[in-house]
Short mmCIF file of N, CA and C in Angstrom, two decimals:
data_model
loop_
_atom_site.label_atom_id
_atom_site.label_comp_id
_atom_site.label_asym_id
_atom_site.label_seq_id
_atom_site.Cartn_x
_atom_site.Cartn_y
_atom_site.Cartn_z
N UNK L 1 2.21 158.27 159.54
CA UNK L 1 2.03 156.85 159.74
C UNK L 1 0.73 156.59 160.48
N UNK L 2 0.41 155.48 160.08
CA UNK L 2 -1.15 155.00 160.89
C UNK L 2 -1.02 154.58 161.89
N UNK L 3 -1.54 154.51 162.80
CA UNK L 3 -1.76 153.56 164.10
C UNK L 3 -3.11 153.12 164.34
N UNK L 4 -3.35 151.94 165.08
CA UNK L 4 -4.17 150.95 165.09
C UNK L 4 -4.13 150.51 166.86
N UNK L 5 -4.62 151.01 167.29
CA UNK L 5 -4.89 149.88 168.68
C UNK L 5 -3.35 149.97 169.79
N UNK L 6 -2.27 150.75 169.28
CA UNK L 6 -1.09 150.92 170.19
C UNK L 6 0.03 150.03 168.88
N UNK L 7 -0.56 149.84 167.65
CA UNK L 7 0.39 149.47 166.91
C UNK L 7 0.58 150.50 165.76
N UNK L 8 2.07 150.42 165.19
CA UNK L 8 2.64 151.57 164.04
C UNK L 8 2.27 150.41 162.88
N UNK L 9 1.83 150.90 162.18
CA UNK L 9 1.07 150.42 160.95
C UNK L 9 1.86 150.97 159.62
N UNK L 10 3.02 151.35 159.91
CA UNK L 10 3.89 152.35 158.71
C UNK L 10 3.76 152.04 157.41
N UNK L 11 4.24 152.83 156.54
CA UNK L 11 3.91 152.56 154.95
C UNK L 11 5.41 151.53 154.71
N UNK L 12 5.27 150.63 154.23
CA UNK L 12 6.38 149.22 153.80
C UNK L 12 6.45 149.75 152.23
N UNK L 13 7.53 150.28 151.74
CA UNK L 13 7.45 150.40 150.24
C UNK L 13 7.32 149.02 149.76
N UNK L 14 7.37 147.50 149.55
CA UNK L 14 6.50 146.72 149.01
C UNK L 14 5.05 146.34 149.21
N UNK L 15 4.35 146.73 150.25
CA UNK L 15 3.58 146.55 150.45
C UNK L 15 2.04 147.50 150.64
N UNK L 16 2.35 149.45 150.74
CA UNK L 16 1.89 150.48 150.73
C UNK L 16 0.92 149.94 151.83
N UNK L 17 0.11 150.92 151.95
CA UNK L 17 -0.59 151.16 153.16
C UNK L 17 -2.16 150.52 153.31
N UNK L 18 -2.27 149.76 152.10
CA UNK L 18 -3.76 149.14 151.31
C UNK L 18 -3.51 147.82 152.17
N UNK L 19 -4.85 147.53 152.86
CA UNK L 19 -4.95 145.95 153.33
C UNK L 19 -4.41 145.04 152.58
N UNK L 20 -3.77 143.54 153.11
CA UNK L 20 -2.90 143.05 152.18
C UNK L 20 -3.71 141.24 152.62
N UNK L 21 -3.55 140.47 152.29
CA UNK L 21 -4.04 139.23 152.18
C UNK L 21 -2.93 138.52 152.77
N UNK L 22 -3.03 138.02 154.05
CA UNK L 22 -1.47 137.76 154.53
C UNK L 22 -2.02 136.10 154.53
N UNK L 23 -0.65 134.88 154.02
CA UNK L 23 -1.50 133.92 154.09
C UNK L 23 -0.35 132.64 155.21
N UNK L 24 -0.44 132.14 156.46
CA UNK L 24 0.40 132.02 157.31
C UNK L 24 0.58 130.48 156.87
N UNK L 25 1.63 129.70 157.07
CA UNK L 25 1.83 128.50 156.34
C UNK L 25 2.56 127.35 157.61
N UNK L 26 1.85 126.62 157.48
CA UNK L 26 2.84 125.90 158.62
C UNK L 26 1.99 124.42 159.17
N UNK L 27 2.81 123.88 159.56
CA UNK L 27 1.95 121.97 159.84
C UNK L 27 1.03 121.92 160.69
N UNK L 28 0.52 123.26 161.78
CA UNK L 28 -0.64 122.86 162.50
C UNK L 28 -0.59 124.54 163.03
N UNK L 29 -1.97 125.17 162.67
CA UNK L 29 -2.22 126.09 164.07
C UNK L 29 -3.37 125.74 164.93
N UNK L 30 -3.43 125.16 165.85
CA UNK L 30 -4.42 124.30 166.25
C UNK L 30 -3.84 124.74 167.78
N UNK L 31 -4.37 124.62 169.09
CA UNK L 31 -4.22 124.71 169.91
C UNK L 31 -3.19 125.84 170.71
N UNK L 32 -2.48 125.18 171.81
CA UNK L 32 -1.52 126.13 172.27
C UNK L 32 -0.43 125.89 172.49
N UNK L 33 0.42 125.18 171.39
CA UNK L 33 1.47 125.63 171.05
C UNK L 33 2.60 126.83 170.88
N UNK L 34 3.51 126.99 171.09
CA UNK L 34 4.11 128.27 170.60
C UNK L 34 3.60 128.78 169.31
N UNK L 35 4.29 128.10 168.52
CA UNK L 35 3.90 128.49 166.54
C UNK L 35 2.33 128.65 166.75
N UNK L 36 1.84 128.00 167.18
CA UNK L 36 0.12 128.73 167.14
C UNK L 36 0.34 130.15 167.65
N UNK L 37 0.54 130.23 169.20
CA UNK L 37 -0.04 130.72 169.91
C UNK L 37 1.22 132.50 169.17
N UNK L 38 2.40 132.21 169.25
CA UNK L 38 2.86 133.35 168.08
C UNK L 38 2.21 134.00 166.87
N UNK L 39 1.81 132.23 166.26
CA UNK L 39 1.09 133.07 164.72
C UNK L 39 0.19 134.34 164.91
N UNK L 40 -0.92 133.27 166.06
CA UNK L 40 -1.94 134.54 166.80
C UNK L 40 -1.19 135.62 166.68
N UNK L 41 -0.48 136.10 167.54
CA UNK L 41 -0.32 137.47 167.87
C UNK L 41 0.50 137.99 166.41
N UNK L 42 1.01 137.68 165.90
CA UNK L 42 1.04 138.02 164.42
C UNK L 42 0.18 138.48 163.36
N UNK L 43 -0.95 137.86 163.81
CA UNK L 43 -2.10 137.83 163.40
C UNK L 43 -3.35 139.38 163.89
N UNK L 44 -3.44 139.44 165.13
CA UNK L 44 -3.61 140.04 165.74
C UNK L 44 -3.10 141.72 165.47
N UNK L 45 -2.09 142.00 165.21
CA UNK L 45 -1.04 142.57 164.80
C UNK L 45 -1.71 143.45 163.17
N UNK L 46 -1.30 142.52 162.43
CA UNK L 46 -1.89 142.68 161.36
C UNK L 46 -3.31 142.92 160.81
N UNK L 47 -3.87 142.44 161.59
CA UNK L 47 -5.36 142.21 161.99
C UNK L 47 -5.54 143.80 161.74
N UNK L 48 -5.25 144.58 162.76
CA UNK L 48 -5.83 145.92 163.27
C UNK L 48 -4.60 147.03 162.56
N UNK L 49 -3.92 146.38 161.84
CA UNK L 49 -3.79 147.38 160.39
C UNK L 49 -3.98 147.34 159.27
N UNK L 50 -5.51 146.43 159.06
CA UNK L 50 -6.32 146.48 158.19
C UNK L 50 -5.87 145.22 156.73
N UNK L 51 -5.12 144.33 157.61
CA UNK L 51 -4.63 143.39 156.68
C UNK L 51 -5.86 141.54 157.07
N UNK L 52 -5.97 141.10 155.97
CA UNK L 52 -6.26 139.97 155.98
C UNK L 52 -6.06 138.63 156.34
N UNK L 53 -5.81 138.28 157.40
CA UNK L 53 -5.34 136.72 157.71
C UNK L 53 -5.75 135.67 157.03
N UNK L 54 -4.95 134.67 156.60
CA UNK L 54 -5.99 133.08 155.91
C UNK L 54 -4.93 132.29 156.89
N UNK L 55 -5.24 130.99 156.84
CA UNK L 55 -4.28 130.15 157.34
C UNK L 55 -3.97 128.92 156.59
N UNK L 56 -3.24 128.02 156.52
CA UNK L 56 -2.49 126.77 155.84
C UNK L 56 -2.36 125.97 156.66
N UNK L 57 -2.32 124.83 156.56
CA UNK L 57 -2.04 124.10 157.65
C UNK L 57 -2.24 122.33 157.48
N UNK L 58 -1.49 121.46 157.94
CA UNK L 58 -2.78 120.23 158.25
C UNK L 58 -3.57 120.11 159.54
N UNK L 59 -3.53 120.89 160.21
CA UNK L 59 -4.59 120.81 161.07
C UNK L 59 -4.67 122.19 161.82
N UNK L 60 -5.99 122.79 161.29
CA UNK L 60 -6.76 124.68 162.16
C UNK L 60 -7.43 124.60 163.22
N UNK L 61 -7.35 125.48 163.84
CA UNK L 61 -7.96 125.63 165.22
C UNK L 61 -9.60 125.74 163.87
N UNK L 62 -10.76 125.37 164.62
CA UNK L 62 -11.94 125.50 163.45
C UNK L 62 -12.38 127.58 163.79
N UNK L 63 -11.53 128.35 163.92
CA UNK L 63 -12.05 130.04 163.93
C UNK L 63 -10.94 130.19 163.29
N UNK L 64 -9.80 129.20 162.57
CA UNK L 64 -9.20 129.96 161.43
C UNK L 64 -9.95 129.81 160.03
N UNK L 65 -9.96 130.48 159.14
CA UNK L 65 -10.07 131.02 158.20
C UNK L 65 -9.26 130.94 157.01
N UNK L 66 -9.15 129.28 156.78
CA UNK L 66 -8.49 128.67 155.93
C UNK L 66 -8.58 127.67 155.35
N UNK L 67 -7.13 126.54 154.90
CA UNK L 67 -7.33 125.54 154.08
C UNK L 67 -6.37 124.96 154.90
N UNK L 68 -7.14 123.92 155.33
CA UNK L 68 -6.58 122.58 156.30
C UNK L 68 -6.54 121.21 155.08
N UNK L 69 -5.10 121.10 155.06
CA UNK L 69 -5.37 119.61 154.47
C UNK L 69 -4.10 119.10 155.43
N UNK L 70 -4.94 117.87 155.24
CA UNK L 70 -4.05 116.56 156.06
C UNK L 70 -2.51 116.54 155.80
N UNK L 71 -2.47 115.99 154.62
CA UNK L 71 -0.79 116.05 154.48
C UNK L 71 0.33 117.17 155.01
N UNK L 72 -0.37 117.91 155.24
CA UNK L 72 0.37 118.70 156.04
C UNK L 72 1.02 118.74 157.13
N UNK L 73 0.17 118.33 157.64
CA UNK L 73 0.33 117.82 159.02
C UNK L 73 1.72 116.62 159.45
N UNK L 74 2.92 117.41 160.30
CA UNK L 74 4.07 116.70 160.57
C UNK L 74 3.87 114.94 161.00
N UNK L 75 2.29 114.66 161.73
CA UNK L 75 2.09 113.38 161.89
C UNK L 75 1.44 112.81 161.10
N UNK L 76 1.09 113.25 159.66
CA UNK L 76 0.72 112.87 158.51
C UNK L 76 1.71 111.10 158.65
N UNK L 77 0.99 110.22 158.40
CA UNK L 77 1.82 109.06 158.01
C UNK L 77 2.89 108.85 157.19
N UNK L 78 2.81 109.35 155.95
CA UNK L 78 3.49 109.84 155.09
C UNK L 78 4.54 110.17 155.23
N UNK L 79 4.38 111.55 156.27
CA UNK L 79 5.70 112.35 156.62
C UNK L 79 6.13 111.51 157.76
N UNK L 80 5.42 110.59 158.05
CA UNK L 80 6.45 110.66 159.55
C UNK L 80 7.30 108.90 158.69
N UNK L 81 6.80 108.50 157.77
CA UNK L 81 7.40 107.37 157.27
C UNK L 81 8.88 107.92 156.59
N UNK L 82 8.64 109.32 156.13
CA UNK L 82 9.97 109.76 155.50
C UNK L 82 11.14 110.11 156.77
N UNK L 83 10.41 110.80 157.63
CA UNK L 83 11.06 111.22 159.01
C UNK L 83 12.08 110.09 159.50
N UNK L 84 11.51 108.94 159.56
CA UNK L 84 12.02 108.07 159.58
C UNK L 84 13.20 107.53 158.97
N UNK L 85 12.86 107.87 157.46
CA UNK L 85 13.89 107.43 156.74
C UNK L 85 15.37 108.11 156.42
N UNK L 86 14.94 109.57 156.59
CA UNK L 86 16.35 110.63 156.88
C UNK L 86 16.84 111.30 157.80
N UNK L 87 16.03 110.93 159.03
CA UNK L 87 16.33 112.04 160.44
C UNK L 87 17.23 110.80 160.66
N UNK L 88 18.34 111.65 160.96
CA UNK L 88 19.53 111.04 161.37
C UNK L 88 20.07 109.90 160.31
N UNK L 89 19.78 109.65 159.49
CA UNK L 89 20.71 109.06 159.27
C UNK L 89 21.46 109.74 157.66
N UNK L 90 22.97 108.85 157.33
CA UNK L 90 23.66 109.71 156.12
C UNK L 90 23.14 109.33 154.78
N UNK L 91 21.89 108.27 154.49
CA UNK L 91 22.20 107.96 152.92
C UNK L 91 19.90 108.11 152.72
N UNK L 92 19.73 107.64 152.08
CA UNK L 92 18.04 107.63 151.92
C UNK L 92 18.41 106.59 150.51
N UNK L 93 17.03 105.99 150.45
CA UNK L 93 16.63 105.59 149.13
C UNK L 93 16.21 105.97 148.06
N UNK L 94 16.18 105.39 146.99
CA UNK L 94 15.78 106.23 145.83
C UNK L 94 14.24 105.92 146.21
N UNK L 95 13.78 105.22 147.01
CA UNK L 95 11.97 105.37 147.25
C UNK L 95 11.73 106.36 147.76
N UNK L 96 12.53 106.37 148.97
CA UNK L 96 12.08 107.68 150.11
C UNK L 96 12.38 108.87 148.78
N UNK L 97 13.34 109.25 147.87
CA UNK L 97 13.66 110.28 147.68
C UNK L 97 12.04 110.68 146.37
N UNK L 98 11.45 109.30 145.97
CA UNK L 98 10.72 108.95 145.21
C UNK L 98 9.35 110.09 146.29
N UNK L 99 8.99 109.16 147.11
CA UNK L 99 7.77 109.65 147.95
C UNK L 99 8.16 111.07 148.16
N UNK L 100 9.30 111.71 148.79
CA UNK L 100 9.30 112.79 149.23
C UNK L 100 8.77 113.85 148.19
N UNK L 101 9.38 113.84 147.06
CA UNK L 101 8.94 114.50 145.66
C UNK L 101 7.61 114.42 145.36
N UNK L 102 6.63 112.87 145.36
CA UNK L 102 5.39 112.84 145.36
C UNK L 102 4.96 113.82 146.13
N UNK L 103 4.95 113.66 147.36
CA UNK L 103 4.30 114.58 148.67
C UNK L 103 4.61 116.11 148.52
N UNK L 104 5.35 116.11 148.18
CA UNK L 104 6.05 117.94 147.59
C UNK L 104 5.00 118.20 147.03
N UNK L 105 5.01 117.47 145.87
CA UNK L 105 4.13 118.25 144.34
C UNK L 105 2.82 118.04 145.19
N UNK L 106 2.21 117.11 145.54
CA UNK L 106 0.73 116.91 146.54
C UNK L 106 0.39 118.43 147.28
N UNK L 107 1.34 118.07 148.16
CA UNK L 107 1.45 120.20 148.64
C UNK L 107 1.33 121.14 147.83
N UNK L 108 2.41 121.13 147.04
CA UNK L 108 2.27 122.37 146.33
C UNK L 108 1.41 122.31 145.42
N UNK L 109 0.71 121.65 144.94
CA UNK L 109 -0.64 121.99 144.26
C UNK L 109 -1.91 122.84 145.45
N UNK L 110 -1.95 121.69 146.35
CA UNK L 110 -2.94 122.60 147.60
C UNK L 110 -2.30 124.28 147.94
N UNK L 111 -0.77 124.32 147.74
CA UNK L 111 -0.59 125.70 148.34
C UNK L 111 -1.24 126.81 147.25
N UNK L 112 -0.96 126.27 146.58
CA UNK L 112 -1.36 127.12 144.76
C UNK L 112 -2.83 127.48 144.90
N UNK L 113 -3.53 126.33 145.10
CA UNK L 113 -4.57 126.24 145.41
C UNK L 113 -5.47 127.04 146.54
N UNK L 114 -4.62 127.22 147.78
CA UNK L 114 -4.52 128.33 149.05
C UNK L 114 -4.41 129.92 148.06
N UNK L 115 -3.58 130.29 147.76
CA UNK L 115 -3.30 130.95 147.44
C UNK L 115 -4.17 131.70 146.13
N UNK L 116 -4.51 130.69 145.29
CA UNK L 116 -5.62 131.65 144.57
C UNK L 116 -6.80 131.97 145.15
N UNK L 117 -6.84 130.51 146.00
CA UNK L 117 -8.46 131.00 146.56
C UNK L 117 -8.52 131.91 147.69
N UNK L 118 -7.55 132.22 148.04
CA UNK L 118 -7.17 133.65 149.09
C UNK L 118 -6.45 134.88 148.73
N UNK L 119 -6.41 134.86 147.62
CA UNK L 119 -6.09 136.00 146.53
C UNK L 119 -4.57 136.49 147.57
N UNK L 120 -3.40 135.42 148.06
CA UNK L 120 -2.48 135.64 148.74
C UNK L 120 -1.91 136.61 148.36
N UNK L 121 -1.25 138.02 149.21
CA UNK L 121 -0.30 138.73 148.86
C UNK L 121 0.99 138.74 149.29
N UNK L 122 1.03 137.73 150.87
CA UNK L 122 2.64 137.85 151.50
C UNK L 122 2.10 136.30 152.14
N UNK L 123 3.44 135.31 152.02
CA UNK L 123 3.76 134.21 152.71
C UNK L 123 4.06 134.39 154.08
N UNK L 124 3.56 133.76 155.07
CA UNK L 124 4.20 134.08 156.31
C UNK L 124 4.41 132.56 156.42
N UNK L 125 5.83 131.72 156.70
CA UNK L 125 6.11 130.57 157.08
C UNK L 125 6.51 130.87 158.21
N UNK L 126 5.42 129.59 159.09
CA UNK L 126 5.86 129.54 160.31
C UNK L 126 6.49 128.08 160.84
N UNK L 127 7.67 128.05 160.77
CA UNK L 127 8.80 126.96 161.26
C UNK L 127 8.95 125.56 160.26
N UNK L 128 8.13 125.87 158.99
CA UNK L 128 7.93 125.11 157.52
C UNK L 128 9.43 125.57 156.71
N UNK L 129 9.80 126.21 156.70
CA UNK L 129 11.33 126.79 156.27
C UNK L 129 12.38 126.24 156.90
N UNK L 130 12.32 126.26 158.40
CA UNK L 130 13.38 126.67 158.89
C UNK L 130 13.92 125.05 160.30
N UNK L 131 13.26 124.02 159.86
CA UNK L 131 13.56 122.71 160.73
C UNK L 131 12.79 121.40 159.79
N UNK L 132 13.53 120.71 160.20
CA UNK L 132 13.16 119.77 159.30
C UNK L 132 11.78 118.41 159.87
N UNK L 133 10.58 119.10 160.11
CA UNK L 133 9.60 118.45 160.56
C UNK L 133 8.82 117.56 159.39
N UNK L 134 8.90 118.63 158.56
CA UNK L 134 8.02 117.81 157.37
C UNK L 134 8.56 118.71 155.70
N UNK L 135 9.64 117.96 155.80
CA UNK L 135 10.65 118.06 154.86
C UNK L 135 10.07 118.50 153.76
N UNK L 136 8.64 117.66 153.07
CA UNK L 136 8.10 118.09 151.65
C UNK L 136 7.17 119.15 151.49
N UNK L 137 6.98 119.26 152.92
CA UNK L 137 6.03 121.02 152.78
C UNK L 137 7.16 122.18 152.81
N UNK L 138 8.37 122.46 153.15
CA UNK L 138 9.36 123.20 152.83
C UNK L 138 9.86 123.37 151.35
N UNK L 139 10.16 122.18 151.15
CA UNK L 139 10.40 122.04 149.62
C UNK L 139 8.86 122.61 148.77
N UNK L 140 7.93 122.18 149.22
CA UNK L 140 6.56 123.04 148.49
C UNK L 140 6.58 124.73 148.49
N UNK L 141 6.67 124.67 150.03
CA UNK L 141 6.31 126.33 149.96
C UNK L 141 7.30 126.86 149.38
N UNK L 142 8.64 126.65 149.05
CA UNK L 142 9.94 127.24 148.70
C UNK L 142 10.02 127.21 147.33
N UNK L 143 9.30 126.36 146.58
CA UNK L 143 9.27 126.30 145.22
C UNK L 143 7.80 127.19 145.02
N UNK L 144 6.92 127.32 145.65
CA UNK L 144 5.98 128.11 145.38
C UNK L 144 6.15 129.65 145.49
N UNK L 145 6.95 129.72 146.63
CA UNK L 145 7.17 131.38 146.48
C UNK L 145 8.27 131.81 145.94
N UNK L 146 8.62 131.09 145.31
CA UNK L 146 10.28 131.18 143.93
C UNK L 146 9.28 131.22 142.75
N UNK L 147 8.50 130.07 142.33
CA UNK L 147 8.19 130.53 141.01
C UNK L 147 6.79 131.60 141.31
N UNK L 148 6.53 132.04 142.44
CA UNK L 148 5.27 132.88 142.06
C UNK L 148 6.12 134.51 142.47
N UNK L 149 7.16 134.14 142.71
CA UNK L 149 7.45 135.88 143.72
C UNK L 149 6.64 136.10 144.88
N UNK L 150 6.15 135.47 145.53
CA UNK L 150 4.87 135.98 146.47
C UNK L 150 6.42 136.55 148.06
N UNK L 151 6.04 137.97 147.86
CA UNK L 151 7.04 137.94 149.29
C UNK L 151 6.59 137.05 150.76
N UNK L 152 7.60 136.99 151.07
CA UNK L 152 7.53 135.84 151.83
C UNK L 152 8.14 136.18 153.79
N UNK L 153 7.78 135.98 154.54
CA UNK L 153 8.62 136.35 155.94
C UNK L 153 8.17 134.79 156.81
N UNK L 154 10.07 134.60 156.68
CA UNK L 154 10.25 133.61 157.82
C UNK L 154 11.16 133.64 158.56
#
């Protein structure tokens, strides 16, 4: 096994021991936040076993090495008009359910878009899966790494 800097760099039978294009996904790495300040060391990590970082986001610290678009972003207007319309409560409209779908496909074209132009090999979602901040970038990335296979860790 390799080591790197005090890290085990082991061979992953999906992934072998060849630098890999890791591409991190999530509504902001920008400042010092947890989810930033984690991704970092994730990053970091990977970094010095010869793997590739890109980042996703609606809003990058400007030394990431990625594709920042707005809608992404949980205070996107957009999202926070939908936020509105289903956090907490039991029923939605057929508009909201209308926009949310717009904003999906909006994403997932940009992720597609991330992804070729970073020749992606592994999804890393960071807290885009797993809470409901910005509902139509989950639904994006989840339909993107279903119909592409791209392995994925969240």
């Amino acid at each position: 096994m390799e080591s790197s800097g005090g890290v085990n760099c082991g061979v992953n039978p999906g992934l072998g021991t060849q630098g890999r294009n890791f591409g991190f996904v999530s509504t902001r790495f920008a400042g010092t936040d947890g989810v930033s300040l984690e991704a970092d060391k994730w990053a970091q990590v990977l970094g010095r076993c010869g793997h590739k970082i890109f980042w996703f986001a609606g809003k990058l610290d400007p030394n990431k090495n990625g594709f920042e678009t707005p809608e992404a972003h949980f205070d996107y207007e957009e999202n926070k008009w939908i936020n509105n319309q289903i956090l907490g409560q039991r029923l939605r409209s057929r508009e909201c359910t209308s926009r949310i779908y717009d904003l999906k496909e909006w994403i997932k074209d940009k992720l597609y878009e991330f992804v070729e132009k970073y020749d992606i090999d592994v999804v890393v979602a960071q807290n885009c899966l797993t809470i409901p901040m910005h509902v139509p970038l989950g639904m994006a990335l989840t339909e993107v790494v279903t119909e592409s296979r791209l392995p994925t860790i969240a």
